[in-house]
Coordinates of C-alpha atoms in Angstrom, one line a residue:
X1 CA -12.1 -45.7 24.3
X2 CA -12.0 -49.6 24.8
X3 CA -8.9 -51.8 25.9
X4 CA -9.1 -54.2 23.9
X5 CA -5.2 -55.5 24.8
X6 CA -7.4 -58.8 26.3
X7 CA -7.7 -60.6 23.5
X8 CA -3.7 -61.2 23.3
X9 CA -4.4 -63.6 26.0
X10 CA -8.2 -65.2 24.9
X11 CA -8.2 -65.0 21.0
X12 CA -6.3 -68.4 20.5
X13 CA -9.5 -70.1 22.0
X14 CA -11.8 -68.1 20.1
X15 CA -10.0 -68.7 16.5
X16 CA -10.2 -73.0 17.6
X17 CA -13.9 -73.0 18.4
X18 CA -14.8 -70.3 15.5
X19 CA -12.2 -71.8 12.6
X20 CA -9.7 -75.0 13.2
X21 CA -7.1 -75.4 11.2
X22 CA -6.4 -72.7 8.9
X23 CA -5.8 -73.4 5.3
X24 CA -5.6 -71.8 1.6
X25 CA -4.3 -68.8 0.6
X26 CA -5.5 -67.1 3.5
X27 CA -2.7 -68.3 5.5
X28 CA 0.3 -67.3 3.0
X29 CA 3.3 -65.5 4.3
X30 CA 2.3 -67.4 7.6
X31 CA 4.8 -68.8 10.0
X32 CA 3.1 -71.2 13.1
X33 CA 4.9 -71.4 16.5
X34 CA 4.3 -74.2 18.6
X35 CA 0.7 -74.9 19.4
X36 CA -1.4 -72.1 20.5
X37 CA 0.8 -69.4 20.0
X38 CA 0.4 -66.4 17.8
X39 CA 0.8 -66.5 13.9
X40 CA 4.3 -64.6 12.9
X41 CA 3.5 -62.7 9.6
X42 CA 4.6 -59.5 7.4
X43 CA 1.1 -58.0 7.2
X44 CA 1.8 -55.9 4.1
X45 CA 3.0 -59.4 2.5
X46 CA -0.6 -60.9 3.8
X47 CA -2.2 -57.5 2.8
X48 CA -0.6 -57.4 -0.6
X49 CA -1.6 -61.5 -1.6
X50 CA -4.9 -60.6 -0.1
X51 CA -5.6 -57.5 -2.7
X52 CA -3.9 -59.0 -5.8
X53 CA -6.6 -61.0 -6.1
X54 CA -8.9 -58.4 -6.7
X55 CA -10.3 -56.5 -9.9
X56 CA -12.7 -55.0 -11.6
X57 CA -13.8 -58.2 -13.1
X58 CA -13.9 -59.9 -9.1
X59 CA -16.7 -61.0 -7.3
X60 CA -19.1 -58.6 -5.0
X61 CA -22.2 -59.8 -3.5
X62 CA -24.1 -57.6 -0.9
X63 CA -24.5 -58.7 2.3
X64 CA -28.3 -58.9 3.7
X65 CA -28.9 -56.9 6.2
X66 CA -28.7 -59.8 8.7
X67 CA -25.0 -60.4 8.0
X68 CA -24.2 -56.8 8.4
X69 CA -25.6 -57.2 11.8
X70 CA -24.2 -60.0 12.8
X71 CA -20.5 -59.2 12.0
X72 CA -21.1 -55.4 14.1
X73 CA -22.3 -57.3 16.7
X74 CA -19.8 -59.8 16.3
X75 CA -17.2 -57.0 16.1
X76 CA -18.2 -55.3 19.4
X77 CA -18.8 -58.5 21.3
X78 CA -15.3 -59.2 20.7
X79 CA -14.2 -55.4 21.6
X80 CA -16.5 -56.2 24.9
X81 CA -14.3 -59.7 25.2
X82 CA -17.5 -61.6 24.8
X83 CA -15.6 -64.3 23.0
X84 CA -18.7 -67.0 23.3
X85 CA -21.2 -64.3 21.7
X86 CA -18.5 -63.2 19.2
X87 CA -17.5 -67.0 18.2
X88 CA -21.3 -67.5 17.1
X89 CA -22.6 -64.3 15.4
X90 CA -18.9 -63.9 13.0
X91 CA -19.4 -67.6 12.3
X92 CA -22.8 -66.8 11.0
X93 CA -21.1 -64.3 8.4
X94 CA -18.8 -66.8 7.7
X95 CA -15.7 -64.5 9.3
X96 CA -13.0 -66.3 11.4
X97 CA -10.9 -64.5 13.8
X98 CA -6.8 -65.2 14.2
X99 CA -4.0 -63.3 16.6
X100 CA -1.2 -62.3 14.3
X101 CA 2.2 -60.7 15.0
X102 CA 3.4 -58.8 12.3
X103 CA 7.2 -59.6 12.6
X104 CA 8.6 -56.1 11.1
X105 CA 7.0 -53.8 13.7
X106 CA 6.4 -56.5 16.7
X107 CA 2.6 -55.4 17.0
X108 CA 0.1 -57.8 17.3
X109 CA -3.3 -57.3 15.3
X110 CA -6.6 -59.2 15.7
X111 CA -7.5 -60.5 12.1
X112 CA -11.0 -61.0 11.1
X113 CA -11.3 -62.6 7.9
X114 CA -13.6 -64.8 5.7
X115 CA -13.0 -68.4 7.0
X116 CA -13.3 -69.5 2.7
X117 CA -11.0 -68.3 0.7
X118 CA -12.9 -69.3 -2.4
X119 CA -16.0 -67.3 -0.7
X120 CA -13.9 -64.5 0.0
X121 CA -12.9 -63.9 -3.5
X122 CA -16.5 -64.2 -4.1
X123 CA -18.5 -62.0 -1.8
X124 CA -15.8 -59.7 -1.2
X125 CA -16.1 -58.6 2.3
X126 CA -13.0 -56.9 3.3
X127 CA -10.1 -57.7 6.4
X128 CA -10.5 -55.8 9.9
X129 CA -7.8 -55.6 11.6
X130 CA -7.6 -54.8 15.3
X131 CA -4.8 -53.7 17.8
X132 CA -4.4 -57.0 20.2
X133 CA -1.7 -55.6 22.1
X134 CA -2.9 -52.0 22.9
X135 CA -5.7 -49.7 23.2
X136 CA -7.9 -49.1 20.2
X137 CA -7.6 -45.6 20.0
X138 CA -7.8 -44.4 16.0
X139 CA -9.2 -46.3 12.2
X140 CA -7.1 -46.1 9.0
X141 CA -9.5 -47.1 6.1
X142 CA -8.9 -48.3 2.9
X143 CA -12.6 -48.4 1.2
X144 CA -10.8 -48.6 -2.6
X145 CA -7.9 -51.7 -2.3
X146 CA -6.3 -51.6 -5.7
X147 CA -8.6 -49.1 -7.4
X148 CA -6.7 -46.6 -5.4
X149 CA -3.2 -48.1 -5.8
X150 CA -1.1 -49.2 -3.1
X151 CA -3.4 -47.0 -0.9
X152 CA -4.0 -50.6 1.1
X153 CA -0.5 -50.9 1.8
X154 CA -0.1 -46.8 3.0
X155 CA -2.7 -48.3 5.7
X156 CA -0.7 -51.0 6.8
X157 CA 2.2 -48.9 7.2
X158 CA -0.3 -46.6 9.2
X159 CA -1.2 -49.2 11.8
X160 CA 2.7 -50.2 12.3
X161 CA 3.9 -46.5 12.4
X162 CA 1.3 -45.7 15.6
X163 CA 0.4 -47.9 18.4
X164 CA -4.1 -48.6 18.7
X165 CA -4.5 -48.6 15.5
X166 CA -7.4 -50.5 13.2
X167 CA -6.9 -51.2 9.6
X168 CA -10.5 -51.7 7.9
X169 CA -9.9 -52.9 5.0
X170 CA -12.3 -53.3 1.7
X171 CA -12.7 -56.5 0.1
X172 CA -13.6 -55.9 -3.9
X173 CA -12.5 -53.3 -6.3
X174 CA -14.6 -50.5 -6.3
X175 CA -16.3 -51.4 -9.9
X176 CA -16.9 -54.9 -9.4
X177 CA -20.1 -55.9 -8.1
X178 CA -23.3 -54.3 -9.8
X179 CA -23.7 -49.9 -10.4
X180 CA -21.9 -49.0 -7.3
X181 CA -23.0 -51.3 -4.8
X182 CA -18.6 -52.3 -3.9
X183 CA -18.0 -48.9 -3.6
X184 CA -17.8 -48.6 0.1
X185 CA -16.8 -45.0 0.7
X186 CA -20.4 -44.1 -0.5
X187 CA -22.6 -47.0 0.3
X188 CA -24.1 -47.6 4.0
X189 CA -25.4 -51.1 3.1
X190 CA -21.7 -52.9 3.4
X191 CA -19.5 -54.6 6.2
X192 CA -17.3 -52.3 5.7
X193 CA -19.6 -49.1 6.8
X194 CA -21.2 -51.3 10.1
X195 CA -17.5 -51.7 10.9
X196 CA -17.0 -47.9 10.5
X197 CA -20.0 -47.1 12.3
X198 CA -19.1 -49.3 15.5
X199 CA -16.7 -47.9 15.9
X200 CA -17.8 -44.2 15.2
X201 CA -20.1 -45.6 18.6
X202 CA -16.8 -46.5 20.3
X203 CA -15.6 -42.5 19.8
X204 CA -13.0 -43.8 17.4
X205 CA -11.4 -41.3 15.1
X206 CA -10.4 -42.3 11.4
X207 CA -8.1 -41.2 8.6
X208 CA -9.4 -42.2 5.4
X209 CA -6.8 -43.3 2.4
X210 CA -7.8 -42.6 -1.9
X211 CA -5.9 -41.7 -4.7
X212 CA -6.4 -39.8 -7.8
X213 CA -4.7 -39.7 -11.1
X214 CA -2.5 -36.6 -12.0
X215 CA -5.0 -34.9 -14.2
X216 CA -7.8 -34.8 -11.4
X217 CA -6.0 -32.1 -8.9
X218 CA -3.3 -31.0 -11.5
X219 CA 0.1 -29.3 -9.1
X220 CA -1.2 -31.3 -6.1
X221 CA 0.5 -34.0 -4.5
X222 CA -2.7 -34.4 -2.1
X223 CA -5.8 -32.9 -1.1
X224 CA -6.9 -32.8 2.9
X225 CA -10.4 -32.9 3.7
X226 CA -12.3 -33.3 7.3
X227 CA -14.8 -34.7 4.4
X228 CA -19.0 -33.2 5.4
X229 CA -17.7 -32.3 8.8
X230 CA -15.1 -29.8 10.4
X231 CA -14.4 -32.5 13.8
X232 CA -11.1 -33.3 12.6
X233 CA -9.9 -29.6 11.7
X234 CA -6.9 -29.2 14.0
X235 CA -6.1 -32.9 13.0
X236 CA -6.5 -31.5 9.8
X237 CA -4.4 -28.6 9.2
X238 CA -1.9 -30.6 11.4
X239 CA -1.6 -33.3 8.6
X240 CA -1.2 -31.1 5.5
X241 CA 1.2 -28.3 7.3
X242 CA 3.3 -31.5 7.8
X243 CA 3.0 -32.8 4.4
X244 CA 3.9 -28.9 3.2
X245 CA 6.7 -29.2 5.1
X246 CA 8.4 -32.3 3.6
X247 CA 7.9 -31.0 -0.2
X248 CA 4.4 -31.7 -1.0
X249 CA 1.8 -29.6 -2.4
X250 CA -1.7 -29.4 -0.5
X251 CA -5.0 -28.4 -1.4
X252 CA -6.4 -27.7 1.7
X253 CA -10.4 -28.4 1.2
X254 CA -11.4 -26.3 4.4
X255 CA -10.0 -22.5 2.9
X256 CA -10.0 -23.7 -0.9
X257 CA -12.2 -24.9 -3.4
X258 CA -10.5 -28.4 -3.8
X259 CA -11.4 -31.3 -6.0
X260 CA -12.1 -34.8 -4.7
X261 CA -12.8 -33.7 -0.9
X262 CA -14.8 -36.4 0.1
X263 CA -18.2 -34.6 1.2
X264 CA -20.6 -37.3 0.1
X265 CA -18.3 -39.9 2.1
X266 CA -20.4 -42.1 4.1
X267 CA -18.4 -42.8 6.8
X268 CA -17.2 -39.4 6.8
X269 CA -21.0 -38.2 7.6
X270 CA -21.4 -41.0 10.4
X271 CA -18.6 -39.6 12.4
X272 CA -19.2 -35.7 11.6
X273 CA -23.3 -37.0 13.1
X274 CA -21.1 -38.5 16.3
X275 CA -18.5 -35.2 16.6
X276 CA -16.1 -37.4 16.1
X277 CA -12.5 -36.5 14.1
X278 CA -12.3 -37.6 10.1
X279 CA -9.4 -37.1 7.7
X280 CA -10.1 -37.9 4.4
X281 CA -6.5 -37.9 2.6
X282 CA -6.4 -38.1 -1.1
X283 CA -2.8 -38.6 -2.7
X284 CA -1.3 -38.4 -6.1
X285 CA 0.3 -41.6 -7.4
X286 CA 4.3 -41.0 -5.9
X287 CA 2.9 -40.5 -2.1
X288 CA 1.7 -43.7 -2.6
X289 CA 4.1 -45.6 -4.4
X290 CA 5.7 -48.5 -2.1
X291 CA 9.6 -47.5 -1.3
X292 CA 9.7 -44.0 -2.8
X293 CA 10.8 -40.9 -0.9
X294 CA 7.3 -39.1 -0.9
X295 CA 5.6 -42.2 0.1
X296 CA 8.2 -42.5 3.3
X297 CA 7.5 -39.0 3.7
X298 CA 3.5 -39.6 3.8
X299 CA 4.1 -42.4 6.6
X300 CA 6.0 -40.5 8.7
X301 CA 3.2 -37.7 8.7
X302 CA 0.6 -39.9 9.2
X303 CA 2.7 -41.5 12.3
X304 CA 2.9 -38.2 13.6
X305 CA -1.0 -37.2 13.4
X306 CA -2.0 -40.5 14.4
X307 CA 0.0 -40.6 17.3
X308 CA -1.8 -37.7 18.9
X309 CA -4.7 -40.6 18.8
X310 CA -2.7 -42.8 20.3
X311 CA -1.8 -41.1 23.5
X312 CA -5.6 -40.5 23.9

């Protein structure tokens, strides 16, 4: 596992040489302090402007496999604190990189983000979101923002509940684009996946976040799955005994036949090739609804799973 907790001091340099002055919608729900300091934000306000802007009808263009390159390598050079070598490969994708506080938990979170918010809208990248004030220690991923309702917001209430976390974030609605090709949970030729997989190299565990509609696991309130591999099984049976216990109904993929267990996941088979630990958690719509009882619920079980992460 990689401290990463250096960039709180270094980032502000990186984001002048890589980006100057923000601008756009990028930067809504963004308070400056005086010069140099960190950017004060509620990152599920950021989060939710970010995703409202995305539909079936949005914008998805591939990235080459250059780009998906260059932002991995981007990504671990600024894991590694390389901040010249991470300034010049994520400005060849076009990403920019900013130190945000989020102001209602008080943790700090290394943005990457397309620099154009016009491009952005347009190519459809995703967010990555990185601890800046603690170890990185555990991944919640949101491959299906908005095609998955308000499963992008469950993840920013993961990464405030438990400390280390990342928040990988898709960029594009799952049926925009051409065929299949934004549907990151089960495509290995997006950002999104090299993300994943660097950090699959880094021995970072992830919990993935979907939804389904009623009719798809009818009586269930979620379904629990360690997706192609078993890695994450104590993790596992940890999350939906928990879940059980506040009131939810579980399919539990490992000793049932459940529907929508995530076996053909992509990034689920790149950490069961590593060993590593994936939960792939698929709730029905009130676990998931901002506010509600079962969704508070959900958060606190998450916290509680995640945390075991978080104290290594």
């Amino acid at each position: 596992m990689l401290i990463i907790g250096t960039l709180v001091t270094c980032v502000g340099a990186l984001v002048s040489v890589a980006a100057g002055t923000p601008s756009g919608p990028l930067d809504s729900g963004v308070r400056r302090g005086a010069a140099g300091s960190v950017a004060t934000v509620d990152l599920d306000a950021r989060v939710k402007e970010f995703t409202s802007r995305l539909s079936e009808r949005g914008g998805y263009r591939p990235p080459s496999a250059e780009d998906r390159a260059s932002f991995a390598d981007g990504l671990d050079a600024l894991l590694d604190g390389d901040l010249t070598r991470a300034t010049a490969l994520l400005d060849a994708t076009g990403y920019r990189v900013r130190e945000l506080r989020d102001a209602p938990s008080g943790r700090r979170f290394t943005e990457l983000a397309d620099a154009s918010p016009s491009r952005e809208r347009a190519r459809g990248w995703g967010r990555y979101y990185l601890p800046a004030d603690t170890p990185l220690r555990w991944s919640v991923q949101v491959p299906h923002p908005v095609a998955d309702r308000h499963t992008e917001r469950l993840g920013v209430v993961g990464v405030r509940g438990s400390q280390g976390g990342a928040l990988l974030l898709a960029g594009a609605h799952r049926r925009s684009g051409e065929g299949n090709t934004a549907d990151v949970a089960h495509r290995t030729d997006t950002l999104f996946h090299a993300a994943a997989e660097r950090l699959v190299a880094r021995e970072v565990p992830a919990v993935q976040l979907h939804g389904f509609a009623p009719g798809s696991a009818p009586g269930r309130d979620a379904v629990v799955s360690t997706g192609r591999g078993d890695h994450g099984r104590a993790e596992a049976r940890a999350l939906a005994t928990a879940l059980e216990r506040r009131g939810l109904s579980v399919c539990r993929a490992w000793t049932h036949r459940c529907p929508l267990a995530g076996r053909t996941n992509v990034q689920g088979r790149a950490a069961d090739d590593a060993g590593l630990p994936f939960l792939h958690l698929e709730l029905a719509p009130g676990p998931r609804e901002p506010g509600s009882e079962a969704a508070r619920r959900t958060a606190r079980v998450l916290a509680e799973v995640t945390d075991r992460w978080a104290r290594g």
